[in-house]
Coordinates of C-alpha atoms in Angstrom, one line a residue:
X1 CA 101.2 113.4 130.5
X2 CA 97.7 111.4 131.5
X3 CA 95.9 110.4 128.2
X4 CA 93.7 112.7 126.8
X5 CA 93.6 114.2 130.1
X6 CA 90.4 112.0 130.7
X7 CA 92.1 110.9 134.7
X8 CA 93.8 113.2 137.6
X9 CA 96.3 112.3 139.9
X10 CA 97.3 114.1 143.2
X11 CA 100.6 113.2 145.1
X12 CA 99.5 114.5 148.6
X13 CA 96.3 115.2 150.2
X14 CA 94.8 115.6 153.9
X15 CA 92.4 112.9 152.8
X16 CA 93.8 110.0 150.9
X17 CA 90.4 108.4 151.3
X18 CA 89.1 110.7 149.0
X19 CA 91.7 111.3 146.1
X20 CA 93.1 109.3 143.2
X21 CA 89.8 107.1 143.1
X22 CA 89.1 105.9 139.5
X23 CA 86.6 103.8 138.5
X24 CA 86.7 101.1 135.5
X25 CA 87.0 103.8 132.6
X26 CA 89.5 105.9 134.5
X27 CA 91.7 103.5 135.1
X28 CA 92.2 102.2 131.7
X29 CA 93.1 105.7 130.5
X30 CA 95.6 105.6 133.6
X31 CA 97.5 102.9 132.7
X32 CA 97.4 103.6 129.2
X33 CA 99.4 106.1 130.0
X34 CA 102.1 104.3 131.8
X35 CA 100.7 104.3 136.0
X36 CA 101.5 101.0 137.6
X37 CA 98.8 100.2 140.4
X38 CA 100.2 98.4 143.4
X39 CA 97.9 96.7 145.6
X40 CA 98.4 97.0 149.4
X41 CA 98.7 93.2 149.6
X42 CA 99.9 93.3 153.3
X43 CA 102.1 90.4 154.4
X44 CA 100.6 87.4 156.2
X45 CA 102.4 84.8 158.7
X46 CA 101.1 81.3 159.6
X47 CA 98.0 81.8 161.5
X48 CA 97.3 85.1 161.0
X49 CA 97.5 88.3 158.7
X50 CA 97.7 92.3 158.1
X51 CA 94.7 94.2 157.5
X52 CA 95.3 94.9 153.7
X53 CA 93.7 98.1 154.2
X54 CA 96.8 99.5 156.4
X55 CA 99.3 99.2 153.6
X56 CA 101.4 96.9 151.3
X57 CA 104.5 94.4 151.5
X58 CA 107.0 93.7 148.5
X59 CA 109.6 91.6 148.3
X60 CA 112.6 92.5 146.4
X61 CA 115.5 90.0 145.5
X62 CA 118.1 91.2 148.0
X63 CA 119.0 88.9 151.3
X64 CA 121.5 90.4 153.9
X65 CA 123.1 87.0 153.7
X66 CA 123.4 86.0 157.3
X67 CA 121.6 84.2 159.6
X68 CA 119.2 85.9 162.9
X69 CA 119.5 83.6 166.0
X70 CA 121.1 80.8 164.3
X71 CA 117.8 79.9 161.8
X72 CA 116.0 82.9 160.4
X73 CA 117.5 84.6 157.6
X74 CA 116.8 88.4 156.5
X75 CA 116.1 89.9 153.5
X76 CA 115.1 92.9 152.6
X77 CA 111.7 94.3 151.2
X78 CA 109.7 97.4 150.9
X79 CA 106.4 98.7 152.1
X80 CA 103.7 100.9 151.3
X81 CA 101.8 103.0 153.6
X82 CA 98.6 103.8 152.7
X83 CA 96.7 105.8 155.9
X84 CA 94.0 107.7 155.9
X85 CA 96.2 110.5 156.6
X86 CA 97.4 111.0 152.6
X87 CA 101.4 109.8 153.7
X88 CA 102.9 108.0 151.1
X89 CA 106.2 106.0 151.9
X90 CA 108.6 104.3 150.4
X91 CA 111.8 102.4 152.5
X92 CA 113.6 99.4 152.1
X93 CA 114.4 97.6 155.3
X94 CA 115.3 94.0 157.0
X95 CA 112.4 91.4 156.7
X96 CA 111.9 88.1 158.0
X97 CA 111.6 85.8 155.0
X98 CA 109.1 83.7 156.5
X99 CA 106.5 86.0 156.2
X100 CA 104.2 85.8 153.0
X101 CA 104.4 89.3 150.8
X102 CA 103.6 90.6 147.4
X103 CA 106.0 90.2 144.4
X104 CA 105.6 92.3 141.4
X105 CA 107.8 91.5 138.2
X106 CA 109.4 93.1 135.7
X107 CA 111.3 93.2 132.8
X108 CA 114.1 95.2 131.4
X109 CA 113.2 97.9 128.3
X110 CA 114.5 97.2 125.0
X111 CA 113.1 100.6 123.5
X112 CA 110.8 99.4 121.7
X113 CA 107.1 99.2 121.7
X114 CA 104.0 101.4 122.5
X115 CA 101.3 101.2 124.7
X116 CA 98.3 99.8 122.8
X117 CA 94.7 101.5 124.0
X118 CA 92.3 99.9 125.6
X119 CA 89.4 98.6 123.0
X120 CA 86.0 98.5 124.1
X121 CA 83.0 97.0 122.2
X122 CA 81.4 98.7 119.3
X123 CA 78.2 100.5 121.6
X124 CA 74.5 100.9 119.3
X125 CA 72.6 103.9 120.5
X126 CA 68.8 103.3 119.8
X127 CA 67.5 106.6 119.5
X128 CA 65.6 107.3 116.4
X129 CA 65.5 110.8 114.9
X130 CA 63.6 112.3 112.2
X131 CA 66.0 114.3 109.5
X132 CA 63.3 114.4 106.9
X133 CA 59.5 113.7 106.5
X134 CA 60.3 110.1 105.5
X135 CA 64.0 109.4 106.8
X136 CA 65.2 108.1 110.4
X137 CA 68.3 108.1 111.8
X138 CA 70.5 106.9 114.4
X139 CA 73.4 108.2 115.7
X140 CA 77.1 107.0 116.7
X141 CA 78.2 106.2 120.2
X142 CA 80.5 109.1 120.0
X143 CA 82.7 111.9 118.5
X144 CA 84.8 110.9 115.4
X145 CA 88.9 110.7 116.1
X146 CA 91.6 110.6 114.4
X147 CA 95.4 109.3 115.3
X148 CA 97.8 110.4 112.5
X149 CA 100.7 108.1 113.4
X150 CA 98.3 104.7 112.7
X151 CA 96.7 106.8 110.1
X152 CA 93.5 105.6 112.5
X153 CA 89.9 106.4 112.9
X154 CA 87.6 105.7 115.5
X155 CA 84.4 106.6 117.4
X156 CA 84.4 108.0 121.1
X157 CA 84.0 105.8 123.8
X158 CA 81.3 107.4 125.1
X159 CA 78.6 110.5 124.1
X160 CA 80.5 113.3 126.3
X161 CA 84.1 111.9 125.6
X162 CA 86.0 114.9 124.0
X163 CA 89.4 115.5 123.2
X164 CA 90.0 119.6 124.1
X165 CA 93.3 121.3 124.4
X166 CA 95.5 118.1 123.1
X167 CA 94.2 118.9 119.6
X168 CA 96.9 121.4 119.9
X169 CA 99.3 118.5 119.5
X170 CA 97.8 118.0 115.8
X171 CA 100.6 116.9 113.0
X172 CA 101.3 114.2 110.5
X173 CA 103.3 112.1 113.2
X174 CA 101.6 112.5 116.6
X175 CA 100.6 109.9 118.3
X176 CA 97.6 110.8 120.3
X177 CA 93.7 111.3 118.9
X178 CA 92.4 114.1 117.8
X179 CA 88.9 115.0 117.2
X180 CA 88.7 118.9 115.9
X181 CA 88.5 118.7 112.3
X182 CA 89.3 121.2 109.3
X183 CA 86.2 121.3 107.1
X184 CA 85.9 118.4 104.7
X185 CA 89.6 117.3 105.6
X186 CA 88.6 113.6 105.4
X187 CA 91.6 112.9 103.3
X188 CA 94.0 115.0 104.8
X189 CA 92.6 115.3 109.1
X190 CA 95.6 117.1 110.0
X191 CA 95.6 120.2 108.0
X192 CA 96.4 123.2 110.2
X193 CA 96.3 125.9 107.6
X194 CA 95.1 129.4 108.6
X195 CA 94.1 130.2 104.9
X196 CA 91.1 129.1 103.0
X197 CA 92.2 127.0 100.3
X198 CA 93.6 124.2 101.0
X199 CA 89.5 123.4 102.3
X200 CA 88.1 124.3 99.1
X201 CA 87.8 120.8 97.9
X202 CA 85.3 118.8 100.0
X203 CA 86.5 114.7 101.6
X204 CA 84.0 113.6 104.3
X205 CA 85.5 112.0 107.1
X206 CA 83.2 109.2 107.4
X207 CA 84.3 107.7 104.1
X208 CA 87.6 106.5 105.6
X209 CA 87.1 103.0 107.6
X210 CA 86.7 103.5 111.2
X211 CA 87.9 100.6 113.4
X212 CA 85.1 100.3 116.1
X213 CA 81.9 101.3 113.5
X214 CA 80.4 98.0 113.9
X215 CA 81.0 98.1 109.7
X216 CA 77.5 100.3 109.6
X217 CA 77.8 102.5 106.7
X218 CA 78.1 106.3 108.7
X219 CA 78.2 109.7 107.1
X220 CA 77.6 113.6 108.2
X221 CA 74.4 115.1 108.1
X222 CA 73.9 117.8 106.0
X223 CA 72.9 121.1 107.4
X224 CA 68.8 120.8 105.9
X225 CA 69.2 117.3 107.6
X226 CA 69.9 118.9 110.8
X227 CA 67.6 122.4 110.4
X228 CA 64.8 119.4 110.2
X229 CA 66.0 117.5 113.2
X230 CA 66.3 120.7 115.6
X231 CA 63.1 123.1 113.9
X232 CA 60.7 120.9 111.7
X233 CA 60.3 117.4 113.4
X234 CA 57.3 117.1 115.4
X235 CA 57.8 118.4 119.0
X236 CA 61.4 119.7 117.9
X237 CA 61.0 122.5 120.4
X238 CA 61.1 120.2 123.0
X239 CA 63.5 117.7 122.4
X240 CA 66.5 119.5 122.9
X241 CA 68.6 121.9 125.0
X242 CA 71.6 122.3 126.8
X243 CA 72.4 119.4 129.5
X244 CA 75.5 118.7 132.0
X245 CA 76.7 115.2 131.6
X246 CA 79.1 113.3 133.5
X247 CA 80.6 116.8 134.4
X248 CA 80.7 117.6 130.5
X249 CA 79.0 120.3 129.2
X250 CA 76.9 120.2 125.6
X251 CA 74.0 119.6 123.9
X252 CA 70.6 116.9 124.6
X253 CA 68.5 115.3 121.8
X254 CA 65.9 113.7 122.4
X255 CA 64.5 111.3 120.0
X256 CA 60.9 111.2 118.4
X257 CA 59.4 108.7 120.5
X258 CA 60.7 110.3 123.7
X259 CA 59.8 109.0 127.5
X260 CA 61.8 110.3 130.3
X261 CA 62.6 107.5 132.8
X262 CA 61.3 107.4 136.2
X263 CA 62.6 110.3 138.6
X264 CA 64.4 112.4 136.2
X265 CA 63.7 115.6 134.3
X266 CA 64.7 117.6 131.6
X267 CA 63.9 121.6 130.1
X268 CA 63.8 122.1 126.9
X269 CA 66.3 124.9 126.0
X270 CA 67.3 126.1 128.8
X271 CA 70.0 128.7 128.0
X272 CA 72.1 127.4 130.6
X273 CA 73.7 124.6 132.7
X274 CA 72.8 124.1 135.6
X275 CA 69.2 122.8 134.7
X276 CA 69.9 119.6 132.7
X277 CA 72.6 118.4 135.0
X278 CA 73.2 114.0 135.0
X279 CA 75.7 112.0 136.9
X280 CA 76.6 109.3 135.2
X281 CA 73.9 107.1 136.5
X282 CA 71.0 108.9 135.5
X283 CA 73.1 109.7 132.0
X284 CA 73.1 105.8 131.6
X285 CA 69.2 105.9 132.0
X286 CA 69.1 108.6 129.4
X287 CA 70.8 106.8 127.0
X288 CA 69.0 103.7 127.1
X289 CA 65.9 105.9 126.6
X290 CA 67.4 106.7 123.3
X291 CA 68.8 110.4 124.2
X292 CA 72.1 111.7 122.2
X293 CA 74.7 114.2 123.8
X294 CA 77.0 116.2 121.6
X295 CA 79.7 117.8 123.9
X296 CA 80.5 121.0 123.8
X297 CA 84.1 120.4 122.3
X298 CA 85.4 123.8 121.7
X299 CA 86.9 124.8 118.7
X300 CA 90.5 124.6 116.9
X301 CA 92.1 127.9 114.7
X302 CA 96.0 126.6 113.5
X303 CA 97.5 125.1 116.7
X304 CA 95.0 127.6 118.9
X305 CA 92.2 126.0 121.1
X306 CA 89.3 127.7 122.5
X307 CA 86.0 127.7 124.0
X308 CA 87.1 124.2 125.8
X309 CA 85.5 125.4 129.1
X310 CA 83.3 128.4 127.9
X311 CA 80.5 125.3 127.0
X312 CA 80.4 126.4 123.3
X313 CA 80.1 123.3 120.9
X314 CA 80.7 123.4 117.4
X315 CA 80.0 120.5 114.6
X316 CA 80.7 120.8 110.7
X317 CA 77.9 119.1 108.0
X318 CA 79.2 118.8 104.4
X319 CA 77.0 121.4 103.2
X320 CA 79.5 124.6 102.1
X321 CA 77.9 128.2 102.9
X322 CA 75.8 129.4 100.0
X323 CA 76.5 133.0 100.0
X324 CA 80.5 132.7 101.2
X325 CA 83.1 130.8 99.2
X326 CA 85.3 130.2 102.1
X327 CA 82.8 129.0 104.3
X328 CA 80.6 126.1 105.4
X329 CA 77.3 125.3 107.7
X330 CA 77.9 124.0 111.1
X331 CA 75.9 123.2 113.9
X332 CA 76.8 125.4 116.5
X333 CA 75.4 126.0 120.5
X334 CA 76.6 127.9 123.6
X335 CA 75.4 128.2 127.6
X336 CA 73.0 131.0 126.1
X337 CA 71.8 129.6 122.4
X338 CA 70.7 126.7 121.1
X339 CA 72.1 124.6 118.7
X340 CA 71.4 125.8 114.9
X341 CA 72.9 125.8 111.5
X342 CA 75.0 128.6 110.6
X343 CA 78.1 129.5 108.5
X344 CA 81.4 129.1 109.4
X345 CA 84.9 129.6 108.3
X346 CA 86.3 126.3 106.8
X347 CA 89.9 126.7 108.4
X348 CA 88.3 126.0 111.8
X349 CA 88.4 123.0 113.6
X350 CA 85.3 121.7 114.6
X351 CA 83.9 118.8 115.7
X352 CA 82.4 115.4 113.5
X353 CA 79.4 113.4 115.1
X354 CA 78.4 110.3 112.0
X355 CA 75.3 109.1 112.0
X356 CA 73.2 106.2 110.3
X357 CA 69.9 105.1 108.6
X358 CA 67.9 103.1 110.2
X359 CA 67.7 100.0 108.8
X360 CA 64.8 98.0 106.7
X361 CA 62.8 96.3 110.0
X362 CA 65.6 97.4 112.3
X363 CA 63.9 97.5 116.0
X364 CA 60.3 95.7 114.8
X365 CA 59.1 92.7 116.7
X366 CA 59.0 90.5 113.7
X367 CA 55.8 88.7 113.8
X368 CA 55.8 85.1 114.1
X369 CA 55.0 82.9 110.7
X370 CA 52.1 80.5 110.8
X371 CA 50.4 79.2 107.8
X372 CA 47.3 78.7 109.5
X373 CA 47.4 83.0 109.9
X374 CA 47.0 83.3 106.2
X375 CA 44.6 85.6 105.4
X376 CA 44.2 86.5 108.9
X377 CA 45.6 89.5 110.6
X378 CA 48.5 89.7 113.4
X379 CA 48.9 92.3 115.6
X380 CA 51.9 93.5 117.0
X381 CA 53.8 96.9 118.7
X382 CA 56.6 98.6 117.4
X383 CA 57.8 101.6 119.2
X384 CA 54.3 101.8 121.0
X385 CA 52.7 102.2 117.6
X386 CA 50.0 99.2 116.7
X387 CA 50.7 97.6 113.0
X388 CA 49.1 94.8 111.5
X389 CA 50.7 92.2 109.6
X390 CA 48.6 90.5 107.0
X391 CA 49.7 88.1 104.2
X392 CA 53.6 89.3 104.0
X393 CA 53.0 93.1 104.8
X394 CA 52.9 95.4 107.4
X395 CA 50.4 98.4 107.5
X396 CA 49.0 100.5 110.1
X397 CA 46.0 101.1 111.6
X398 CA 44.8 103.4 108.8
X399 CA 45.7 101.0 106.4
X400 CA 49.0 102.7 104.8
X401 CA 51.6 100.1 104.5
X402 CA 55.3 101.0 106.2
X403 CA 58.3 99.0 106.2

């Protein structure tokens, strides 16, 4: 079973050019999940050599024990066949042990042990966004997970990284991640009940310590904090809307200070997706523009999983309903509606995306201390907005001091 199912793998094709190719990321969810990658090492003589391309040579430890002609002794090997054509072979045949081929090692099983996950550096998104009049903040690199049998939390890899029909696998000893979460099951992530009440009493996952959070201090906006974001902010209208990323359907914002780069585009809410569509490339242009993705994730009731490929994303604040006792506000979207704050019913798994305050001076050119500037004014930029420090503080142009 391939890890999260985040890689594919095809046995036969009419175009082996073309299949199994995995890139960087790929691969490490590949051989997280046990695939060995031999390379076609083809063998090589004195003066001269195989086109690597063709196919690989492996020893193995076997020699027929006799000599060939009185000075060259056999062995035998195996090769790899790697055509165009998608024919993969396997034999074991006699092989001139003066020719130079591949040796892989290995070692016997003793039972014990598990493969250990790739770990990637912490990633800082830079997009600011406005959750109130006077409050910033800045969003993780990814989805919030959970693994139950490391009692383990991290962040996603990336923005459109999402878990899908494995969270079926949720229990208090599986080994995998899981990222659809009971509402306000912080201290107990792998509560499957179908009934209300063992939700009733509110733990936010972002309390518990999560491994690659860079130690920021993360929590869950609360559902005025994201009313503000999507429907008050200036511009809100036009900084968000359905998007296609990396082949992932969700959700774009756009932070406050917003510039598309050069040669892309993006429609505000466009009910659809096939408008807002990014390869990977372009996503990586996005994101150092400051853009956040929320992927539409689908949904968890019990053991049940849906709306994986229907596009619909669903993501729980901590703020419970206030006209329902047994529910709670989410931010929810679909191919047809944009995302908003509405009530839903605590038993459901949903979705967790933390988020931070911007920090004190976090992002400003700090400007550069000079005694003989005392009393005089400095000019500098900060987010293509002019300030002027003078005499230890920083105000703009109309005079009002920021931080």
């Amino acid at each position: 079973m391939l890890f999260d199912y985040q890689a594919y793998f095809y046995r036969t094709s009419s175009n082996a050019e073309n299949i199994n190719v995995y890139d960087d990321n790929d691969w490490r969810y590949m051989e997280v999940a046990g695939a060995v990658f031999m390379p076609s090492a083809y063998y090589t003589g004195e003066d001269y050599f195989k086109n690597p391309y063709e196919g690989g040579d492996y020893w193995t430890s076997q020699a027929w024990g006799f000599s060939y002609d009185g000075d060259v002794t056999l062995a035998k090997g195996f090769s790899l066949s790697c055509s165009a054509q998608g024919i993969s072979r396997v034999w074991f045949d006699n092989e001139q042990i003066f020719l130079r081929r591949a040796v892989r090692l290995v070692q016997t099983y003793d039972g014990t042990g598990t493969a250990q996950e790739p770990e990637l550096e912490p990633k800082t998104l830079t997009g600011r966004f406005s959750v109130s009049a006077d409050k910033q903040v800045i969003f993780s690199q990814g989805n919030l997970r959970y693994k139950a049998s490391s009692n383990e939390w991290k962040l996603a890899d990336n923005q459109y990284d999402m878990i899908g029909y494995p969270n079926a696998n949720i229990s208090p000893t599986y080994s995998g991640w899981i990222d659809l979460f009971g509402w306000g099951t912080g201290n107990n992530p792998v509560e499957t009940s179908k009934e209300s009440a063992p939700y009733a009493s509110f733990s936010d996952w972002t309390a518990n310590p999560i491994v690659n959070g860079n130690n920021e201090t993360w929590y869950t906006l609360s559902a005025g904090e994201w009313n503000y974001l999507l429907n008050t902010r200036p511009n809100a209208a036009n900084l968000k809307g359905q998007a296609v990323v990396n082949d992932t359907m969700g959700y774009l914002l756009l932070p406050d200070d917003w510039t598309i780069p050069t040669s892309l585009t993006f429609t505000p809410t466009p009910n659809n997706y096939s408008t807002n569509v990014y390869t990977l490339d372009e996503w990586t242009q996005m994101e150092a523009a400051g853009a956040v993705f929320l992927p539409a994730a689908g949904g968890r009731y019990g053991t049940d999983i849906n709306s994986i490929k229907a596009g619909n994303g669903y993501y729980w604040t901590p703020t419970p309903s206030s006209e329902y006792s047994d529910m709670a506000q989410a931010v929810t979207f679909t191919a047809y509606t944009p995302a908003r704050v509405s009530d839903a019913m605590v038993q459901m798994g949903y979705a967790v995306r933390p988020a931070r305050d911007v920090k004190v001076n976090e992002g400003i050119d700090q400007p550069t201390s000079d005694s003989s500037l005392k009393g005089r004014a400095n000019k500098f930029l900060r987010d293509g907005v002019l300030l002027i420090e003078r005499n230890g503080k920083i105000v703009n142009v109309l005079g009002a001091e920021v931080r």
